[in-house]
Amino acid sequence: MRRFCSILLSVAMIFCMAGCTGIRTAESSAGKAYVIGFSQVGSESDWRVANTRSMMATFEDDPEYELIMENARQQQENQFAAVRKFILEGVDFIIIAPTVEEGWETVLTEIHEAGIPVIIMDRSVAVDDEALYLTNIGSDFLRQGNLAVEWLEEEIPEDTQIKILHLQGTIGATAQIQRTKALEDAVAKHANWEISSQLYGDFTEAKAYEVMTAYLRENKDIDVLYSENDNMTFGAMRALEEAGITYGNGGQVKIITFDATREALQYCHDGKINLCVECNPLFGPRVKELIENYRNGIPIPKHVYVDESAYTTQNITQEFVDSREY
Ligand code: GYE
């Protein structure tokens, strides 16, 4: 603590020497609250927006906590800068939703040396020393991919050749790595499955629409679209429509999407999307519980997975869609 105070003091002095521009410190902004610095990936998708909301809503009405969120706009360097700022401010706790898995060793070591506990949320980090973070709470992305693949295995007879168009999210993000792995492993096992192309959509609707539109100008022979998140799927659907290609139940292209947000579930219910694999973004309450356990000295597991399913037109009702929280 004394170390933080002296860091804070020197930072404040530097700012005052530079013309007293002012600095928001953990102390000044929060009184005695337990301050959490949260480095969020960005706002690239509906999933992400729901995730941010869940985190904000969980902590905002609790005077015991203050959550300071920094939006990295999908750039890992912005996350490094945010984390270093949190360290200087002397926050009590740090949460990181990492953009990509690689590259975290240095900054996590800096946090460790500052004695601040860290939770890795949503995606994972690839570091040798697991002691650099308390726990990783997120989805089992490989299981999600396998749910998709198992559904496709049931849909496609062994003697039918299929061409799969694969829309990929941010390369190097756990959600991309594992969802891609599930598909590639399955394609290697099925002689009748072929990935016709892998397009980079960065988990955003705009990028997916752009790459799909360009692709469809030259290629229209697609049987399955495997899209690694809902927003890319929405962009792809628009491009398919403009190219005059049918999709969904009874259409040319079967669509598999990940996240299962309300909008995607509605399309699924309406027969426009064939399979929605669920990815739950509502981590706020679970993260808070983990922090409270940590503060109370209750041991917490190294990995916490959330439970998820997959939906088709056959197994969802309008009521279910309407009750979806995200
Ligand atoms: O599927 C996507 C988001 O990491 C689970 O990131 C998350 C993924 C999610 O942008 O929509």
PDB file of C-alpha atoms in Angstrom, residues 95-293:
ATOM      1  CA  ILE A  95     -10.239  -7.797 -14.808  1.00  0.00           C
ATOM      2  CA  ILE A  96      -9.005  -8.401 -18.328  1.00  0.00           C
ATOM      3  CA  ALA A  97     -11.105  -9.616 -21.239  1.00  0.00           C
ATOM      4  CA  PRO A  98      -8.158 -10.290 -23.574  1.00  0.00           C
ATOM      5  CA  THR A  99      -8.403  -9.501 -27.276  1.00  0.00           C
ATOM      6  CA  VAL A 100      -6.016 -12.313 -28.246  1.00  0.00           C
ATOM      7  CA  GLU A 101      -4.295 -15.093 -26.286  1.00  0.00           C
ATOM      8  CA  GLU A 102      -0.629 -14.335 -26.973  1.00  0.00           C
ATOM      9  CA  GLY A 103       1.521 -11.515 -25.653  1.00  0.00           C
ATOM     10  CA  TRP A 104       0.371 -11.178 -22.030  1.00  0.00           C
ATOM     11  CA  GLU A 105       3.435 -12.392 -20.139  1.00  0.00           C
ATOM     12  CA  THR A 106       5.031  -8.973 -19.556  1.00  0.00           C
ATOM     13  CA  VAL A 107       2.014  -6.995 -18.503  1.00  0.00           C
ATOM     14  CA  LEU A 108       0.659  -9.794 -16.296  1.00  0.00           C
ATOM     15  CA  THR A 109       4.041  -9.972 -14.601  1.00  0.00           C
ATOM     16  CA  GLU A 110       3.874  -6.217 -13.969  1.00  0.00           C
ATOM     17  CA  ILE A 111       0.456  -6.637 -12.340  1.00  0.00           C
ATOM     18  CA  HIS A 112       1.761  -9.550 -10.284  1.00  0.00           C
ATOM     19  CA  GLU A 113       4.721  -7.522  -9.074  1.00  0.00           C
ATOM     20  CA  ALA A 114       2.360  -4.724  -8.070  1.00  0.00           C
ATOM     21  CA  GLY A 115       0.499  -7.297  -5.950  1.00  0.00           C
ATOM     22  CA  ILE A 116      -2.861  -6.822  -7.709  1.00  0.00           C
ATOM     23  CA  PRO A 117      -5.088  -9.880  -8.242  1.00  0.00           C
ATOM     24  CA  VAL A 118      -6.381 -10.489 -11.785  1.00  0.00           C
ATOM     25  CA  ILE A 119      -9.298 -12.327 -13.311  1.00  0.00           C
ATOM     26  CA  ILE A 120      -9.179 -13.239 -17.001  1.00  0.00           C
ATOM     27  CA  MET A 121     -12.711 -13.095 -18.342  1.00  0.00           C
ATOM     28  CA  ASP A 122     -14.279 -14.480 -21.550  1.00  0.00           C
ATOM     29  CA  ARG A 123     -11.266 -15.379 -23.743  1.00  0.00           C
ATOM     30  CA  SER A 124      -8.039 -16.836 -22.320  1.00  0.00           C
ATOM     31  CA  VAL A 125      -4.368 -15.885 -22.197  1.00  0.00           C
ATOM     32  CA  ALA A 126      -1.512 -18.157 -23.272  1.00  0.00           C
ATOM     33  CA  VAL A 127       1.077 -17.813 -20.493  1.00  0.00           C
ATOM     34  CA  ASP A 128       3.323 -20.510 -19.040  1.00  0.00           C
ATOM     35  CA  ASP A 129       2.860 -19.421 -15.447  1.00  0.00           C
ATOM     36  CA  GLU A 130      -0.774 -19.806 -14.423  1.00  0.00           C
ATOM     37  CA  ALA A 131       0.017 -18.121 -11.108  1.00  0.00           C
ATOM     38  CA  LEU A 132      -0.065 -14.822 -13.022  1.00  0.00           C
ATOM     39  CA  TYR A 133      -3.857 -14.782 -12.724  1.00  0.00           C
ATOM     40  CA  LEU A 134      -6.377 -15.985 -10.165  1.00  0.00           C
ATOM     41  CA  THR A 135      -8.843 -17.591 -12.496  1.00  0.00           C
ATOM     42  CA  ASN A 136     -10.161 -17.648 -16.048  1.00  0.00           C
ATOM     43  CA  ILE A 137     -13.924 -17.450 -16.333  1.00  0.00           C
ATOM     44  CA  GLY A 138     -15.351 -18.004 -19.778  1.00  0.00           C
ATOM     45  CA  SER A 139     -16.967 -20.365 -22.223  1.00  0.00           C
ATOM     46  CA  ASP A 140     -15.760 -23.721 -23.385  1.00  0.00           C
ATOM     47  CA  PHE A 141     -15.295 -22.562 -26.977  1.00  0.00           C
ATOM     48  CA  LEU A 142     -14.149 -25.950 -28.236  1.00  0.00           C
ATOM     49  CA  ARG A 143     -17.317 -27.514 -26.861  1.00  0.00           C
ATOM     50  CA  GLN A 144     -19.323 -24.827 -28.662  1.00  0.00           C
ATOM     51  CA  GLY A 145     -17.593 -25.698 -31.927  1.00  0.00           C
ATOM     52  CA  ASN A 146     -18.184 -29.383 -31.329  1.00  0.00           C
ATOM     53  CA  LEU A 147     -21.897 -28.768 -30.753  1.00  0.00           C
ATOM     54  CA  ALA A 148     -22.033 -27.129 -34.175  1.00  0.00           C
ATOM     55  CA  VAL A 149     -20.105 -29.921 -35.829  1.00  0.00           C
ATOM     56  CA  GLU A 150     -22.267 -32.638 -34.233  1.00  0.00           C
ATOM     57  CA  TRP A 151     -25.392 -30.930 -35.524  1.00  0.00           C
ATOM     58  CA  LEU A 152     -23.918 -30.787 -39.028  1.00  0.00           C
ATOM     59  CA  GLU A 153     -22.961 -34.469 -38.859  1.00  0.00           C
ATOM     60  CA  GLU A 154     -26.603 -35.290 -38.253  1.00  0.00           C
ATOM     61  CA  GLU A 155     -27.802 -33.022 -41.047  1.00  0.00           C
ATOM     62  CA  ILE A 156     -25.476 -34.204 -43.813  1.00  0.00           C
ATOM     63  CA  PRO A 157     -25.550 -37.786 -45.127  1.00  0.00           C
ATOM     64  CA  GLU A 158     -22.113 -39.410 -45.595  1.00  0.00           C
ATOM     65  CA  ASP A 159     -22.513 -39.548 -49.380  1.00  0.00           C
ATOM     66  CA  THR A 160     -23.312 -35.859 -49.826  1.00  0.00           C
ATOM     67  CA  GLN A 161     -20.472 -33.499 -50.726  1.00  0.00           C
ATOM     68  CA  ILE A 162     -20.661 -30.120 -48.982  1.00  0.00           C
ATOM     69  CA  LYS A 163     -18.818 -26.852 -49.360  1.00  0.00           C
ATOM     70  CA  ILE A 164     -18.486 -24.895 -46.128  1.00  0.00           C
ATOM     71  CA  LEU A 165     -17.763 -21.190 -46.121  1.00  0.00           C
ATOM     72  CA  HIS A 166     -16.023 -20.243 -42.897  1.00  0.00           C
ATOM     73  CA  LEU A 167     -16.265 -16.713 -41.465  1.00  0.00           C
ATOM     74  CA  GLN A 168     -13.609 -16.212 -38.808  1.00  0.00           C
ATOM     75  CA  GLY A 169     -13.492 -13.843 -35.859  1.00  0.00           C
ATOM     76  CA  THR A 170     -10.443 -11.965 -34.551  1.00  0.00           C
ATOM     77  CA  ILE A 171      -7.491 -14.216 -35.325  1.00  0.00           C
ATOM     78  CA  GLY A 172      -5.750 -15.335 -32.147  1.00  0.00           C
ATOM     79  CA  ALA A 173      -8.777 -14.841 -29.870  1.00  0.00           C
ATOM     80  CA  THR A 174      -9.761 -17.975 -27.959  1.00  0.00           C
ATOM     81  CA  ALA A 175     -13.283 -17.846 -29.386  1.00  0.00           C
ATOM     82  CA  GLN A 176     -11.792 -17.904 -32.908  1.00  0.00           C
ATOM     83  CA  ILE A 177      -9.066 -20.471 -32.215  1.00  0.00           C
ATOM     84  CA  GLN A 178     -11.344 -23.070 -30.643  1.00  0.00           C
ATOM     85  CA  ARG A 179     -14.370 -22.621 -32.910  1.00  0.00           C
ATOM     86  CA  THR A 180     -12.032 -22.911 -35.896  1.00  0.00           C
ATOM     87  CA  LYS A 181     -10.314 -25.970 -34.427  1.00  0.00           C
ATOM     88  CA  ALA A 182     -13.612 -27.811 -33.991  1.00  0.00           C
ATOM     89  CA  LEU A 183     -14.509 -27.216 -37.642  1.00  0.00           C
ATOM     90  CA  GLU A 184     -11.080 -28.021 -39.068  1.00  0.00           C
ATOM     91  CA  ASP A 185     -10.825 -31.240 -37.035  1.00  0.00           C
ATOM     92  CA  ALA A 186     -14.247 -32.319 -38.270  1.00  0.00           C
ATOM     93  CA  VAL A 187     -13.421 -31.522 -41.891  1.00  0.00           C
ATOM     94  CA  ALA A 188     -10.288 -33.658 -41.570  1.00  0.00           C
ATOM     95  CA  LYS A 189     -12.504 -36.561 -40.449  1.00  0.00           C
ATOM     96  CA  HIS A 190     -15.185 -36.231 -43.131  1.00  0.00           C
ATOM     97  CA  ALA A 191     -14.100 -36.856 -46.714  1.00  0.00           C
ATOM     98  CA  ASN A 192     -17.348 -35.298 -47.981  1.00  0.00           C
ATOM     99  CA  TRP A 193     -16.827 -31.976 -46.135  1.00  0.00           C
ATOM    100  CA  GLU A 194     -14.727 -29.213 -47.655  1.00  0.00           C
ATOM    101  CA  ILE A 195     -13.943 -25.703 -46.414  1.00  0.00           C
ATOM    102  CA  SER A 196     -14.212 -23.701 -49.621  1.00  0.00           C
ATOM    103  CA  SER A 197     -12.777 -20.554 -48.074  1.00  0.00           C
ATOM    104  CA  GLN A 198     -11.944 -18.876 -44.752  1.00  0.00           C
ATOM    105  CA  LEU A 199     -12.893 -15.209 -44.672  1.00  0.00           C
ATOM    106  CA  TYR A 200     -11.791 -12.766 -41.991  1.00  0.00           C
ATOM    107  CA  GLY A 201     -14.704 -10.920 -40.387  1.00  0.00           C
ATOM    108  CA  ASP A 202     -13.096  -9.745 -37.102  1.00  0.00           C
ATOM    109  CA  PHE A 203     -16.355 -10.500 -35.226  1.00  0.00           C
ATOM    110  CA  THR A 204     -18.051  -7.434 -36.760  1.00  0.00           C
ATOM    111  CA  GLU A 205     -21.098  -7.111 -38.967  1.00  0.00           C
ATOM    112  CA  ALA A 206     -19.531  -4.476 -41.227  1.00  0.00           C
ATOM    113  CA  LYS A 207     -16.375  -6.466 -41.966  1.00  0.00           C
ATOM    114  CA  ALA A 208     -18.334  -9.664 -42.598  1.00  0.00           C
ATOM    115  CA  TYR A 209     -20.696  -7.895 -44.978  1.00  0.00           C
ATOM    116  CA  GLU A 210     -17.719  -6.455 -46.872  1.00  0.00           C
ATOM    117  CA  VAL A 211     -15.793  -9.724 -47.253  1.00  0.00           C
ATOM    118  CA  MET A 212     -18.915 -11.737 -48.039  1.00  0.00           C
ATOM    119  CA  THR A 213     -20.051  -9.276 -50.693  1.00  0.00           C
ATOM    120  CA  ALA A 214     -16.661  -9.459 -52.391  1.00  0.00           C
ATOM    121  CA  TYR A 215     -16.549 -13.262 -52.141  1.00  0.00           C
ATOM    122  CA  LEU A 216     -20.036 -13.775 -53.538  1.00  0.00           C
ATOM    123  CA  ARG A 217     -19.174 -11.813 -56.670  1.00  0.00           C
ATOM    124  CA  GLU A 218     -16.981 -14.742 -57.777  1.00  0.00           C
ATOM    125  CA  ASN A 219     -18.370 -17.716 -55.848  1.00  0.00           C
ATOM    126  CA  LYS A 220     -21.910 -18.787 -55.258  1.00  0.00           C
ATOM    127  CA  ASP A 221     -21.416 -22.470 -54.587  1.00  0.00           C
ATOM    128  CA  ILE A 222     -21.934 -22.626 -50.808  1.00  0.00           C
ATOM    129  CA  ASP A 223     -23.830 -25.255 -48.832  1.00  0.00           C
ATOM    130  CA  VAL A 224     -23.009 -24.217 -45.278  1.00  0.00           C
ATOM    131  CA  LEU A 225     -21.982 -20.954 -43.663  1.00  0.00           C
ATOM    132  CA  TYR A 226     -20.050 -21.485 -40.410  1.00  0.00           C
ATOM    133  CA  SER A 227     -19.895 -18.040 -38.880  1.00  0.00           C
ATOM    134  CA  GLU A 228     -18.017 -17.528 -35.630  1.00  0.00           C
ATOM    135  CA  ASN A 229     -20.437 -14.951 -34.211  1.00  0.00           C
ATOM    136  CA  ASP A 230     -23.929 -13.540 -34.665  1.00  0.00           C
ATOM    137  CA  ASN A 231     -22.945 -10.107 -35.901  1.00  0.00           C
ATOM    138  CA  MET A 232     -20.826 -11.532 -38.699  1.00  0.00           C
ATOM    139  CA  THR A 233     -23.803 -13.751 -39.523  1.00  0.00           C
ATOM    140  CA  PHE A 234     -26.078 -10.706 -39.841  1.00  0.00           C
ATOM    141  CA  GLY A 235     -23.615  -9.083 -42.247  1.00  0.00           C
ATOM    142  CA  ALA A 236     -23.347 -12.320 -44.223  1.00  0.00           C
ATOM    143  CA  MET A 237     -27.129 -12.704 -44.448  1.00  0.00           C
ATOM    144  CA  ARG A 238     -27.401  -9.247 -45.947  1.00  0.00           C
ATOM    145  CA  ALA A 239     -24.697 -10.088 -48.510  1.00  0.00           C
ATOM    146  CA  LEU A 240     -26.379 -13.405 -49.390  1.00  0.00           C
ATOM    147  CA  GLU A 241     -29.694 -11.670 -49.892  1.00  0.00           C
ATOM    148  CA  GLU A 242     -28.139  -9.055 -52.173  1.00  0.00           C
ATOM    149  CA  ALA A 243     -26.483 -11.849 -54.177  1.00  0.00           C
ATOM    150  CA  GLY A 244     -29.830 -13.588 -54.554  1.00  0.00           C
ATOM    151  CA  ILE A 245     -28.770 -16.674 -52.594  1.00  0.00           C
ATOM    152  CA  THR A 246     -31.323 -18.306 -50.299  1.00  0.00           C
ATOM    153  CA  TYR A 247     -30.456 -19.490 -46.811  1.00  0.00           C
ATOM    154  CA  GLY A 248     -31.954 -21.008 -43.669  1.00  0.00           C
ATOM    155  CA  ASN A 249     -34.491 -23.814 -43.531  1.00  0.00           C
ATOM    156  CA  GLY A 250     -35.215 -24.939 -47.080  1.00  0.00           C
ATOM    157  CA  GLY A 251     -32.674 -22.501 -48.541  1.00  0.00           C
ATOM    158  CA  GLN A 252     -29.419 -23.170 -50.399  1.00  0.00           C
ATOM    159  CA  VAL A 253     -27.122 -22.250 -47.495  1.00  0.00           C
ATOM    160  CA  LYS A 254     -27.438 -23.730 -44.014  1.00  0.00           C
ATOM    161  CA  ILE A 255     -26.330 -21.172 -41.448  1.00  0.00           C
ATOM    162  CA  ILE A 256     -24.504 -21.981 -38.228  1.00  0.00           C
ATOM    163  CA  THR A 257     -23.849 -19.080 -35.879  1.00  0.00           C
ATOM    164  CA  PHE A 258     -22.330 -18.580 -32.436  1.00  0.00           C
ATOM    165  CA  ASP A 259     -23.576 -16.450 -29.488  1.00  0.00           C
ATOM    166  CA  ALA A 260     -27.368 -16.997 -29.747  1.00  0.00           C
ATOM    167  CA  THR A 261     -28.286 -13.407 -28.969  1.00  0.00           C
ATOM    168  CA  ARG A 262     -31.986 -12.523 -29.076  1.00  0.00           C
ATOM    169  CA  GLU A 263     -31.815 -11.245 -32.650  1.00  0.00           C
ATOM    170  CA  ALA A 264     -30.134 -14.421 -33.884  1.00  0.00           C
ATOM    171  CA  LEU A 265     -32.597 -16.583 -31.977  1.00  0.00           C
ATOM    172  CA  GLN A 266     -35.430 -14.681 -33.629  1.00  0.00           C
ATOM    173  CA  TYR A 267     -33.944 -15.449 -37.067  1.00  0.00           C
ATOM    174  CA  CYS A 268     -33.580 -19.050 -35.975  1.00  0.00           C
ATOM    175  CA  HIS A 269     -37.191 -19.185 -34.845  1.00  0.00           C
ATOM    176  CA  ASP A 270     -38.220 -17.653 -38.183  1.00  0.00           C
ATOM    177  CA  GLY A 271     -36.225 -20.283 -40.090  1.00  0.00           C
ATOM    178  CA  LYS A 272     -33.495 -17.934 -41.386  1.00  0.00           C
ATOM    179  CA  ILE A 273     -30.680 -19.386 -39.258  1.00  0.00           C
ATOM    180  CA  ASN A 274     -30.394 -23.161 -38.872  1.00  0.00           C
ATOM    181  CA  LEU A 275     -28.306 -23.430 -35.721  1.00  0.00           C
ATOM    182  CA  CYS A 276     -27.509 -20.973 -32.924  1.00  0.00           C
ATOM    183  CA  VAL A 277     -24.771 -22.126 -30.561  1.00  0.00           C
ATOM    184  CA  GLU A 278     -25.051 -20.355 -27.258  1.00  0.00           C
ATOM    185  CA  CYS A 279     -22.322 -18.211 -25.717  1.00  0.00           C
ATOM    186  CA  ASN A 280     -23.376 -16.540 -22.505  1.00  0.00           C
ATOM    187  CA  PRO A 281     -22.048 -12.982 -21.952  1.00  0.00           C
ATOM    188  CA  LEU A 282     -23.704 -12.339 -18.575  1.00  0.00           C
ATOM    189  CA  PHE A 283     -20.599 -12.666 -16.455  1.00  0.00           C
ATOM    190  CA  GLY A 284     -21.137  -9.738 -14.074  1.00  0.00           C
ATOM    191  CA  PRO A 285     -22.697 -11.598 -11.114  1.00  0.00           C
ATOM    192  CA  ARG A 286     -20.314 -14.549 -11.441  1.00  0.00           C
ATOM    193  CA  VAL A 287     -17.264 -12.299 -11.550  1.00  0.00           C
ATOM    194  CA  LYS A 288     -18.496 -10.452  -8.476  1.00  0.00           C
ATOM    195  CA  GLU A 289     -18.957 -13.713  -6.620  1.00  0.00           C
ATOM    196  CA  LEU A 290     -15.422 -14.755  -7.500  1.00  0.00           C
ATOM    197  CA  ILE A 291     -14.054 -11.437  -6.254  1.00  0.00           C
ATOM    198  CA  GLU A 292     -16.011 -11.746  -3.012  1.00  0.00           C
ATOM    199  CA  ASN A 293     -14.772 -15.286  -2.497  1.00  0.00           C
TER     200      ASN A 293
END
